[in-house]
JSON list of C-alpha atoms in Angstrom, two decimals:
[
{"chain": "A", "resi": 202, "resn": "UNK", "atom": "CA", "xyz": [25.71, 88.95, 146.61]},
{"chain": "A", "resi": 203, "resn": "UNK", "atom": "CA", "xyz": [26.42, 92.15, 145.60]},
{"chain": "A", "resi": 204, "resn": "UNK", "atom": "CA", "xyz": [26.41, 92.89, 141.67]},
{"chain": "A", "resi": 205, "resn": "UNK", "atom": "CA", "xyz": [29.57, 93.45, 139.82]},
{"chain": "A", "resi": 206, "resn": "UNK", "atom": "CA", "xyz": [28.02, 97.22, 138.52]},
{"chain": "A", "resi": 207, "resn": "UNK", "atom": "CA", "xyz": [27.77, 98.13, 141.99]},
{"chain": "A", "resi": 208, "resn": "UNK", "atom": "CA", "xyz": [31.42, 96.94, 143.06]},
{"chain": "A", "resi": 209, "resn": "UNK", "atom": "CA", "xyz": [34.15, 99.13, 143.22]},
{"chain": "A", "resi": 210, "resn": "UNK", "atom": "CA", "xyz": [37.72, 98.29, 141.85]},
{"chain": "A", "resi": 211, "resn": "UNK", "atom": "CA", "xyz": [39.78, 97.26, 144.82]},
{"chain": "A", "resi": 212, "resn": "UNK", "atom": "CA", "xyz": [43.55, 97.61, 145.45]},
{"chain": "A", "resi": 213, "resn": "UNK", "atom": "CA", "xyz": [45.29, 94.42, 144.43]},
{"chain": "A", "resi": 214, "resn": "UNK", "atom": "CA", "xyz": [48.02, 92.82, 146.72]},
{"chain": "A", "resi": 215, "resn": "UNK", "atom": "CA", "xyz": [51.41, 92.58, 145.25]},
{"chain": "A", "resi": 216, "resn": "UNK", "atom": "CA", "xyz": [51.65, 88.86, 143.53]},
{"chain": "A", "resi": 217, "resn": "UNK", "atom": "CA", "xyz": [48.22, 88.73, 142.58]},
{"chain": "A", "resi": 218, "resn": "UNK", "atom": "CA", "xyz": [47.44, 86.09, 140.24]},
{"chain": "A", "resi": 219, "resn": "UNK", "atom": "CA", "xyz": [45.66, 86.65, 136.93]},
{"chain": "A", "resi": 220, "resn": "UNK", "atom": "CA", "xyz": [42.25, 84.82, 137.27]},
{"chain": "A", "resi": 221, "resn": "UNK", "atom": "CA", "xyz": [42.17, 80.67, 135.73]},
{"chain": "A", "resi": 222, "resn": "UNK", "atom": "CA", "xyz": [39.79, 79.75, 133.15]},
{"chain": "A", "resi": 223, "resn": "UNK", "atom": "CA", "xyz": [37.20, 78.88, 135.71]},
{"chain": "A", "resi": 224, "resn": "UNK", "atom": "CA", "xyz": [37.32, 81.75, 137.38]},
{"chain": "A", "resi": 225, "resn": "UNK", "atom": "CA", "xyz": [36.40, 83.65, 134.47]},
{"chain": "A", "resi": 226, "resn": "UNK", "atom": "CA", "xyz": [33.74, 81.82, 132.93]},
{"chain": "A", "resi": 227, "resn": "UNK", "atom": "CA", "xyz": [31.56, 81.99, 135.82]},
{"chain": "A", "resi": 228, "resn": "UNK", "atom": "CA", "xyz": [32.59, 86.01, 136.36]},
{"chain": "A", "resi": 229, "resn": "UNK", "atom": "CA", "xyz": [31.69, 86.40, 132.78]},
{"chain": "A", "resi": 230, "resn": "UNK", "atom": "CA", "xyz": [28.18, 85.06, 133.32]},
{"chain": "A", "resi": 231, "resn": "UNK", "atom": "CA", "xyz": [27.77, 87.81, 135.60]},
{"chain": "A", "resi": 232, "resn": "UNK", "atom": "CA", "xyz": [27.59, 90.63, 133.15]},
{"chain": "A", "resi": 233, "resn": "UNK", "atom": "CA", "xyz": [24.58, 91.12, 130.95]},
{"chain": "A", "resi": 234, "resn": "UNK", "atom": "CA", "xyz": [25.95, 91.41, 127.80]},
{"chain": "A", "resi": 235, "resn": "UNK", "atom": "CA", "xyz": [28.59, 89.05, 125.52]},
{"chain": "A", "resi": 236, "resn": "UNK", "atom": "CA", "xyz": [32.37, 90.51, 126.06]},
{"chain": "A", "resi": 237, "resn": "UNK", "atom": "CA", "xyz": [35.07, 88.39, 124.13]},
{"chain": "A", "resi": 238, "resn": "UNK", "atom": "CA", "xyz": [38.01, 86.79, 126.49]},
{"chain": "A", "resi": 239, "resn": "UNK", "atom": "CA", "xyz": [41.00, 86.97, 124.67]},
{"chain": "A", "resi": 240, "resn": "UNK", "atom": "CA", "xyz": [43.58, 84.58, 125.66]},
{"chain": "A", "resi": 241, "resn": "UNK", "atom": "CA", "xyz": [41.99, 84.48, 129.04]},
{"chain": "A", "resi": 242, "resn": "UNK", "atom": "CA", "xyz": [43.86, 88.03, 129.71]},
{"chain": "A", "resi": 243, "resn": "UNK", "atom": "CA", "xyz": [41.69, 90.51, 128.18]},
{"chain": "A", "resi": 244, "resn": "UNK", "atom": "CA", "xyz": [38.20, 91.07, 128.07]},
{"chain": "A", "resi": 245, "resn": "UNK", "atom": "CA", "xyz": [37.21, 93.27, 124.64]},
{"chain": "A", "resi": 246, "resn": "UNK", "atom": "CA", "xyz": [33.76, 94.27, 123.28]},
{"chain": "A", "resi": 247, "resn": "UNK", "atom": "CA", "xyz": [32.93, 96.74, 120.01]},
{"chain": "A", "resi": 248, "resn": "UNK", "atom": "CA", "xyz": [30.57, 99.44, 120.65]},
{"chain": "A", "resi": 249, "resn": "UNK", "atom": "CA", "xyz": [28.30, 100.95, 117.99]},
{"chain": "A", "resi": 250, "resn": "UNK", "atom": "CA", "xyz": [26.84, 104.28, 118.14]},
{"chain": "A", "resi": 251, "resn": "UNK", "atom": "CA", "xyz": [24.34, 106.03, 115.35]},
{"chain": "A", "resi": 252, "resn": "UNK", "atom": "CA", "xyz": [26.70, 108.72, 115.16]},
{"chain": "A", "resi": 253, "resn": "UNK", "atom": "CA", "xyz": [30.24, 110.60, 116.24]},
{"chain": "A", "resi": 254, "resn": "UNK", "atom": "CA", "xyz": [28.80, 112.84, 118.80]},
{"chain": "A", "resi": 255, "resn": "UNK", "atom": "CA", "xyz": [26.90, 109.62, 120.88]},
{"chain": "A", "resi": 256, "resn": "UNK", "atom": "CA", "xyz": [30.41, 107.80, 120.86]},
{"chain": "A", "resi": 257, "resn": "UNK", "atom": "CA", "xyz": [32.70, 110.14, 122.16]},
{"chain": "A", "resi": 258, "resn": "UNK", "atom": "CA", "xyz": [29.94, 111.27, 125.09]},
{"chain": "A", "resi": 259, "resn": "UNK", "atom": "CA", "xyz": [30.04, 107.49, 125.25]},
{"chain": "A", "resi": 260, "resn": "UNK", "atom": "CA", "xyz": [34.12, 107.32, 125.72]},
{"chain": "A", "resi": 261, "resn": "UNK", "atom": "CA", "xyz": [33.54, 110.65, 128.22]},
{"chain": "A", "resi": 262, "resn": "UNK", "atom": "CA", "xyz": [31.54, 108.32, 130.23]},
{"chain": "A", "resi": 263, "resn": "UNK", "atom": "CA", "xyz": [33.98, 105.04, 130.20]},
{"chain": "A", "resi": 264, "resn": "UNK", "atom": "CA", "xyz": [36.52, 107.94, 130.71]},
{"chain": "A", "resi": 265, "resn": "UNK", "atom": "CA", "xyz": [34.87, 108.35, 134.07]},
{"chain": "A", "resi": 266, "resn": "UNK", "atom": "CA", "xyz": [34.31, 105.57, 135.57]},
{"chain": "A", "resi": 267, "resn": "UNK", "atom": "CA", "xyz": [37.87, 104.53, 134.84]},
{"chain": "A", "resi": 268, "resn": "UNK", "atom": "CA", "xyz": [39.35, 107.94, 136.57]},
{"chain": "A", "resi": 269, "resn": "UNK", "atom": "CA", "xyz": [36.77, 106.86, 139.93]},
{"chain": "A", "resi": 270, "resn": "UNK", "atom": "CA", "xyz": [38.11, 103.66, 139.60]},
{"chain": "A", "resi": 271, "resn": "UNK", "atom": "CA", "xyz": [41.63, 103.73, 139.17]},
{"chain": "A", "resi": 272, "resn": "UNK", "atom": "CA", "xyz": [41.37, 101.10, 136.54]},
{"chain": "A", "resi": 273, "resn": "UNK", "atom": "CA", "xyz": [41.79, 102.00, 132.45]},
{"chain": "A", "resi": 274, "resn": "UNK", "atom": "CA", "xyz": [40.43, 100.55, 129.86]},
{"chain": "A", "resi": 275, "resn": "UNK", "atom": "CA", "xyz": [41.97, 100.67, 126.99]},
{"chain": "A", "resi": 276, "resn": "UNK", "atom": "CA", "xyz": [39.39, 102.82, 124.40]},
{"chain": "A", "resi": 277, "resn": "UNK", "atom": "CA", "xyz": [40.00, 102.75, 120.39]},
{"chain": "A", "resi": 278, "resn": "UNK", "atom": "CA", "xyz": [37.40, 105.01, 118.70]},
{"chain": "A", "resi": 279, "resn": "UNK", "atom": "CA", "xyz": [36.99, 104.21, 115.05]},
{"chain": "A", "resi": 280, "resn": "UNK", "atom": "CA", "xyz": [34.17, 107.17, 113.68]},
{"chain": "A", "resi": 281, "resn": "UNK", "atom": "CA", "xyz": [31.21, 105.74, 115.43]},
{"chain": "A", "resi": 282, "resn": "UNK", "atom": "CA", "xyz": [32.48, 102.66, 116.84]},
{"chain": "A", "resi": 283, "resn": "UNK", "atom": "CA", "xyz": [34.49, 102.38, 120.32]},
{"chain": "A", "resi": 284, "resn": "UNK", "atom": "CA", "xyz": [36.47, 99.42, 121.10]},
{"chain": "A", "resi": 285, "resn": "UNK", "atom": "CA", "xyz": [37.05, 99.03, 125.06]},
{"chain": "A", "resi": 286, "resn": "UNK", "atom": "CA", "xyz": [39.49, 96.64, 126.04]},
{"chain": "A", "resi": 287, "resn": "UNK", "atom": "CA", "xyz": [40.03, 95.38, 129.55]},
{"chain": "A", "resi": 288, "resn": "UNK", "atom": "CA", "xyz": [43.36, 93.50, 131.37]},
{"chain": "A", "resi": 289, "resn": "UNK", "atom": "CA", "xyz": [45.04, 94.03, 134.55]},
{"chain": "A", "resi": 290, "resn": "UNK", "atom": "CA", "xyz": [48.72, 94.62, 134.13]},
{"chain": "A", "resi": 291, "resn": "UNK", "atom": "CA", "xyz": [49.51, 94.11, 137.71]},
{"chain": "A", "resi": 292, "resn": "UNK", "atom": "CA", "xyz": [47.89, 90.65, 137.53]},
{"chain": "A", "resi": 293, "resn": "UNK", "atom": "CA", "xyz": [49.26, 89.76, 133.75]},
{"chain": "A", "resi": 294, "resn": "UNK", "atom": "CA", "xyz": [46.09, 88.87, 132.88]},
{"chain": "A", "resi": 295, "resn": "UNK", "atom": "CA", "xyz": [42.32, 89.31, 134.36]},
{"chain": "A", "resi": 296, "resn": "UNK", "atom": "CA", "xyz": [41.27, 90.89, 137.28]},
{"chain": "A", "resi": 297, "resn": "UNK", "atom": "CA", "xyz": [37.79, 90.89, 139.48]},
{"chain": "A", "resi": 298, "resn": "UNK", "atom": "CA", "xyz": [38.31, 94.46, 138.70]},
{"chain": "A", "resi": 299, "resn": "UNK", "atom": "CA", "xyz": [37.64, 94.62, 134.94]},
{"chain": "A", "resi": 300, "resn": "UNK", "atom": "CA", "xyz": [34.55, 92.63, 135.57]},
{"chain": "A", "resi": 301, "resn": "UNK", "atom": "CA", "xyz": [33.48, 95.34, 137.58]},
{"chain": "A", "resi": 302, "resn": "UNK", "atom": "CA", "xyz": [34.60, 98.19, 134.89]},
{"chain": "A", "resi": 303, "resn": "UNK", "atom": "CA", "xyz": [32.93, 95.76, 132.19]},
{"chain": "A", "resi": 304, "resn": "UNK", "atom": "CA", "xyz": [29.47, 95.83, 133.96]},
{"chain": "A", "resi": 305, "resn": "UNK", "atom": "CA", "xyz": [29.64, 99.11, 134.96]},
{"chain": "A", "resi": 306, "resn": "UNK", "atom": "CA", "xyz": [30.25, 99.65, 131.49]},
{"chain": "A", "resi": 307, "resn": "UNK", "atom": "CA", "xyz": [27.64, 97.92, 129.96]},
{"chain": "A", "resi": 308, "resn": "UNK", "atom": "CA", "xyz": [25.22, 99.84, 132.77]},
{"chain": "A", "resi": 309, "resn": "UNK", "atom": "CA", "xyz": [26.04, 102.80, 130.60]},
{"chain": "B", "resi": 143, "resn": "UNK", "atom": "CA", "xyz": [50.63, 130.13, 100.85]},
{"chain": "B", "resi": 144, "resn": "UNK", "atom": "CA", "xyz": [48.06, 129.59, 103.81]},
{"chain": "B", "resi": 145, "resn": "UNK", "atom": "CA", "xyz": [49.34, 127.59, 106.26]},
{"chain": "B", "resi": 146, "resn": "UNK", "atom": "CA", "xyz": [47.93, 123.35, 107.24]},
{"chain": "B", "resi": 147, "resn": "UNK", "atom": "CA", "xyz": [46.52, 124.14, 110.46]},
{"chain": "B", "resi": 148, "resn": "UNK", "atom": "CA", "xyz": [44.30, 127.41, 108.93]},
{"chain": "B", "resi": 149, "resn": "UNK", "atom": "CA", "xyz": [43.02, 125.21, 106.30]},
{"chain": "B", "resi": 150, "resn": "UNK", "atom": "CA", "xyz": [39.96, 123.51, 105.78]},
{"chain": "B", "resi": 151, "resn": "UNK", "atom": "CA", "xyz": [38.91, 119.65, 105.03]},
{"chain": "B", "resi": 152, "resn": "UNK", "atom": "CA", "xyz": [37.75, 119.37, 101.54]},
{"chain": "B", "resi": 153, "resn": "UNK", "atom": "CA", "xyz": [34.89, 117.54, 100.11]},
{"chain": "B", "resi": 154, "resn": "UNK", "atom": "CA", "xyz": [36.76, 115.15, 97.43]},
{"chain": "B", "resi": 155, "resn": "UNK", "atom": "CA", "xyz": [35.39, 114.34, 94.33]},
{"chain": "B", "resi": 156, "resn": "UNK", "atom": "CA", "xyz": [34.86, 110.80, 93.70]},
{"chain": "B", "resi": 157, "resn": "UNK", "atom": "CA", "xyz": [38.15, 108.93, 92.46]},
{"chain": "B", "resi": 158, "resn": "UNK", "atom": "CA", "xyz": [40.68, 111.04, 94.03]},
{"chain": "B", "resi": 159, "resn": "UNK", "atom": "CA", "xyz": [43.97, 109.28, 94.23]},
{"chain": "B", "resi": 160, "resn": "UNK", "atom": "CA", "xyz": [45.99, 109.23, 97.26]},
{"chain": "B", "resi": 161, "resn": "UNK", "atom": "CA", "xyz": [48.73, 111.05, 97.34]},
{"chain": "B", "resi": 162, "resn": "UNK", "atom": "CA", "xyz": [51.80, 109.84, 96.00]},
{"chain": "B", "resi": 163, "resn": "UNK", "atom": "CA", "xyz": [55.29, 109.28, 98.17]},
{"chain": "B", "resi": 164, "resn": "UNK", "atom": "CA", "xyz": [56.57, 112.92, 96.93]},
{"chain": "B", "resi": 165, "resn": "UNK", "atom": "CA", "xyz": [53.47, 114.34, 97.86]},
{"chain": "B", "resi": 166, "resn": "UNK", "atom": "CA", "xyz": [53.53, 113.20, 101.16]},
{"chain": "B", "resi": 167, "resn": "UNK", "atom": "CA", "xyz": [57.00, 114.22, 101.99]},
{"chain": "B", "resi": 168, "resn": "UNK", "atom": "CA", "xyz": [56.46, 117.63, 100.78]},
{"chain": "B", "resi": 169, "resn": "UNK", "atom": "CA", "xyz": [53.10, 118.50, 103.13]},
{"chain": "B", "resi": 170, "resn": "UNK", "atom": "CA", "xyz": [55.26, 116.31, 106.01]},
{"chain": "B", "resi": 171, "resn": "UNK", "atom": "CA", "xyz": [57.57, 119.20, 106.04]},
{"chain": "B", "resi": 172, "resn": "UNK", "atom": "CA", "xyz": [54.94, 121.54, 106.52]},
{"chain": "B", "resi": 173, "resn": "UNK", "atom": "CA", "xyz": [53.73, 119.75, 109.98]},
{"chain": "B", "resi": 174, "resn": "UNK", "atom": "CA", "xyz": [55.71, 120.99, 112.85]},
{"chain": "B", "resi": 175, "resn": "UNK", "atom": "CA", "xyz": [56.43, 117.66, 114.61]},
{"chain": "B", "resi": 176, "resn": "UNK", "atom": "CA", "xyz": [57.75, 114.46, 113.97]},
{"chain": "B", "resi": 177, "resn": "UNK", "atom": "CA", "xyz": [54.33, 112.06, 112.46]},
{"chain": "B", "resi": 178, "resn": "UNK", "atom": "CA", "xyz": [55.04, 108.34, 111.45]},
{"chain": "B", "resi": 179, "resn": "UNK", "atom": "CA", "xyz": [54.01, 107.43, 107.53]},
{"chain": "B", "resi": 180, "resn": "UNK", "atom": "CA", "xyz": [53.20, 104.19, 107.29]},
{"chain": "B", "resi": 181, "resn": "UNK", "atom": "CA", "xyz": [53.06, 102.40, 104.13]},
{"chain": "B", "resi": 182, "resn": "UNK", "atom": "CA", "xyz": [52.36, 105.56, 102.93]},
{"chain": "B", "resi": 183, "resn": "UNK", "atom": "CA", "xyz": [48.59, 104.91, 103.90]},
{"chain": "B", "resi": 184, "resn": "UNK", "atom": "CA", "xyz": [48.57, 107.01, 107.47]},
{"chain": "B", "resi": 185, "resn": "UNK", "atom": "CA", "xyz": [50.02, 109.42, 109.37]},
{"chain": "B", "resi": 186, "resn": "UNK", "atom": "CA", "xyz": [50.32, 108.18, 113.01]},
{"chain": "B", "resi": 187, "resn": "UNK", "atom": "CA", "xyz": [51.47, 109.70, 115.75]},
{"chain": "B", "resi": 188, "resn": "UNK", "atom": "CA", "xyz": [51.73, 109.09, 119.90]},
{"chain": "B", "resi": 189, "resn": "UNK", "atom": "CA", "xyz": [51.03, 111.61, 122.44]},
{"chain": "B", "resi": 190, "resn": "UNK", "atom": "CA", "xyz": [52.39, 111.42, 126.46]},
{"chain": "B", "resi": 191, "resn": "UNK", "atom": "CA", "xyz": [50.28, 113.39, 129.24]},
{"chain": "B", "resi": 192, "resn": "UNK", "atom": "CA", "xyz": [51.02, 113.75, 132.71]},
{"chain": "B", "resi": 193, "resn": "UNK", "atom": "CA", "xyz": [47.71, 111.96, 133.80]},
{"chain": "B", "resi": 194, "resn": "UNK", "atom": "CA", "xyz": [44.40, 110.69, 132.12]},
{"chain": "B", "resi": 195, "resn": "UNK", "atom": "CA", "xyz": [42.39, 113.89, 132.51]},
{"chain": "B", "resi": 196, "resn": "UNK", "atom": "CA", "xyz": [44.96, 115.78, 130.28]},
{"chain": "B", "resi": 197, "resn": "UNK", "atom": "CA", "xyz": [45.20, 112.98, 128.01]},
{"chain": "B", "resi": 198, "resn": "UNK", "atom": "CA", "xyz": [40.99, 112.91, 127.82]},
{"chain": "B", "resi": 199, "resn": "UNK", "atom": "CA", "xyz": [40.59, 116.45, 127.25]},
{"chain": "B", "resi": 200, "resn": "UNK", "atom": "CA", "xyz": [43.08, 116.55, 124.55]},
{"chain": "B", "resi": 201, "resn": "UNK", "atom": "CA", "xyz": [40.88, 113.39, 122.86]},
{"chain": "B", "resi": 202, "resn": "UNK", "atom": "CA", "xyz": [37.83, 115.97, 123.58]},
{"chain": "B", "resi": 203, "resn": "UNK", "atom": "CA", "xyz": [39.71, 118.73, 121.37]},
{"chain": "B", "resi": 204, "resn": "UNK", "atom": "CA", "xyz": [40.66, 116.41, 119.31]},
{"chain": "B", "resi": 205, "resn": "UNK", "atom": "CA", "xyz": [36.90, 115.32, 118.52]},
{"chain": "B", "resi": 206, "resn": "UNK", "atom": "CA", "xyz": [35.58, 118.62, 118.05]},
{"chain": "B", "resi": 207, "resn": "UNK", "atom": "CA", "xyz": [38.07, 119.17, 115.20]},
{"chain": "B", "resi": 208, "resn": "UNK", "atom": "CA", "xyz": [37.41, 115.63, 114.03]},
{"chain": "B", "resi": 209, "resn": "UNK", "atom": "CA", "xyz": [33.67, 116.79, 113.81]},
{"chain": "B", "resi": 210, "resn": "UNK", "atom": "CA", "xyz": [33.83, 120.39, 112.61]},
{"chain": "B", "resi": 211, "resn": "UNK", "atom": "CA", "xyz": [36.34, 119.24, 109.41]},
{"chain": "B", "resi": 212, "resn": "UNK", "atom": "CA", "xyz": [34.30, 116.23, 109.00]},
{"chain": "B", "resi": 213, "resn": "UNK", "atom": "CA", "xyz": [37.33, 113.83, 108.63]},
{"chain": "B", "resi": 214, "resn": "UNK", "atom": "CA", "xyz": [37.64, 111.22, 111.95]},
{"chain": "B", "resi": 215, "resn": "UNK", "atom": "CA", "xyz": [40.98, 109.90, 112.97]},
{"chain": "B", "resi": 216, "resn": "UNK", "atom": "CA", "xyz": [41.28, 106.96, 114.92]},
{"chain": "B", "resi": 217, "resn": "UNK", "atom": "CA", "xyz": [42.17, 107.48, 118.39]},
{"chain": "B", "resi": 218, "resn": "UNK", "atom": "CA", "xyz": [43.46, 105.14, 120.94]},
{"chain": "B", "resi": 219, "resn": "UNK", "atom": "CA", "xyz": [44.01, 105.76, 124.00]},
{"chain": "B", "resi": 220, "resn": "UNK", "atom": "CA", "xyz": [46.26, 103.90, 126.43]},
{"chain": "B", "resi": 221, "resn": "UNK", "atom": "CA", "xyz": [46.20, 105.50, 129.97]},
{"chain": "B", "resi": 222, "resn": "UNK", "atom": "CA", "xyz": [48.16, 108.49, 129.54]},
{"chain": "B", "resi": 223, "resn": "UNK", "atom": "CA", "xyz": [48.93, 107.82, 126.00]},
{"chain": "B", "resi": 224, "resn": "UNK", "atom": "CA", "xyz": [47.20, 108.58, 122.69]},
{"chain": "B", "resi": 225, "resn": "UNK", "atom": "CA", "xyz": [48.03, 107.35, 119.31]},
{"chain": "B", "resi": 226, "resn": "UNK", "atom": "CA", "xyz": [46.32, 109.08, 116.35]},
{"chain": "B", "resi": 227, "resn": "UNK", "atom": "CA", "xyz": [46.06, 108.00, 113.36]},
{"chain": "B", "resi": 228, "resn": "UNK", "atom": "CA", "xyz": [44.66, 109.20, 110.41]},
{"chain": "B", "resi": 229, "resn": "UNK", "atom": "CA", "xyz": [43.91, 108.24, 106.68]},
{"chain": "B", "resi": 230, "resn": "UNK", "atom": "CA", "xyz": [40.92, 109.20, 103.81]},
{"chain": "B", "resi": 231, "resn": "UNK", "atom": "CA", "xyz": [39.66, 105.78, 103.35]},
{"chain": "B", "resi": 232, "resn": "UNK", "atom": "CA", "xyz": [37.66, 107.30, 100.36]},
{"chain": "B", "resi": 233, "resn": "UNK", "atom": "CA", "xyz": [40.91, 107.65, 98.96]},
{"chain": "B", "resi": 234, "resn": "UNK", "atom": "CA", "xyz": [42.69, 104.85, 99.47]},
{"chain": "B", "resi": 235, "resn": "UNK", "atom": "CA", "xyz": [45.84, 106.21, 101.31]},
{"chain": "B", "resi": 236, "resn": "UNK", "atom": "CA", "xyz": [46.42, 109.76, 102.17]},
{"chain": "B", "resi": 237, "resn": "UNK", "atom": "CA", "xyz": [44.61, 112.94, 101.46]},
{"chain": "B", "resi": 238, "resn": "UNK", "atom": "CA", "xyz": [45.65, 116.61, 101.93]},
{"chain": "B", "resi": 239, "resn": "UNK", "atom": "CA", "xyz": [42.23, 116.15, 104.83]},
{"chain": "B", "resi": 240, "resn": "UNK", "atom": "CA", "xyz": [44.71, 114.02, 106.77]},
{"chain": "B", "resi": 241, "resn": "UNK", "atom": "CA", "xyz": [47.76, 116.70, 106.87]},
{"chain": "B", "resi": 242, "resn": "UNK", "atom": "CA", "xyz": [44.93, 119.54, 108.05]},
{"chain": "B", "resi": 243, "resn": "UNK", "atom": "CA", "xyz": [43.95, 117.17, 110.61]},
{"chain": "B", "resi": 244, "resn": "UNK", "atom": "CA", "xyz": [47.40, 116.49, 111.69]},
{"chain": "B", "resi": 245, "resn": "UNK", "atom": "CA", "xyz": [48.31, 120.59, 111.31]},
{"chain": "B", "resi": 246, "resn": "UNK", "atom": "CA", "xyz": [45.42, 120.66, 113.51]},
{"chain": "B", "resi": 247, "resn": "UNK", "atom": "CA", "xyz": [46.33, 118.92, 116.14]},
{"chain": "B", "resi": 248, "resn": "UNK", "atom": "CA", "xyz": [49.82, 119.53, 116.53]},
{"chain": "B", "resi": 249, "resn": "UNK", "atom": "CA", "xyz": [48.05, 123.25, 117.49]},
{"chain": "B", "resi": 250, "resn": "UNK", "atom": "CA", "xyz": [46.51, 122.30, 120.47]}
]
């Protein structure tokens, strides 16, 4: 099977449900590193860089894949530490599709 | 007097207070746009662009001031939206830094 990172983010048919506990469990053992599931809608993980400069070229990067993608995170930078947030607002909850911005995130 | 935005951040000495309701009102009315004060802690403001490149490249601008003054707001961003936000957490609340910043911004 192909690996999440090398995925792309795929249109999602009106309706689409948000994915079931399940679902994302075994989707989250897919990527490499630990990302929190909040309520099981939102996928969130703090970022720590040794200074300013490495986080924002950091953002520029999430920044990026999102625009290829089509898919947004949502990116708080506090001084050197970026918070990326992932959901699917078409879905109300989590898509296959911020897996796939997760690991290519964490490929970074 | 020389105007916010042509000022620089200053260094402040240990045990500077933050500045006091009447204080902040005053430099408010030297930025040129609308900025929320909350709790009289932190200037915040939100900022629309037509699309997420304009939105990222005013983030970019945004960081180089944040690095040349030395004084980092917080910056979300929200697809096509950016809230700033910005405090002196050395001083508890707000700082003359933060209206620069702000004076700053509201230039680009």
């Amino acid at each position: 099977m192909m690996e999440l990172k090398e995925r792309n983010c795929v249109p999602l048919s009106e309706g689409t449900a948000a994915m079931k506990k399940e679902e994302i469990e075994r989707y989250k053992k897919q990527l490499l590193t630990e990302w929190l599931v909040i309520k099981a809608e939102k996928l969130k993980k703090k970022f720590l860089f040794e200074n300013y400069k490495r986080a924002m070229a950091f953002v520029q990067e999430v920044a990026l894949i999102a625009e290829k993608e089509n898919h947004h995170p949502d990116i708080c930078i506090y001084y050197t530490t970026v918070e990326i947030e992932l959901t699917t607002h078409d879905a109300g909850g989590l898509s296959i599709n911020d897996f796939i911005i997760a690991a290519k995130i964490e490929d970074l």
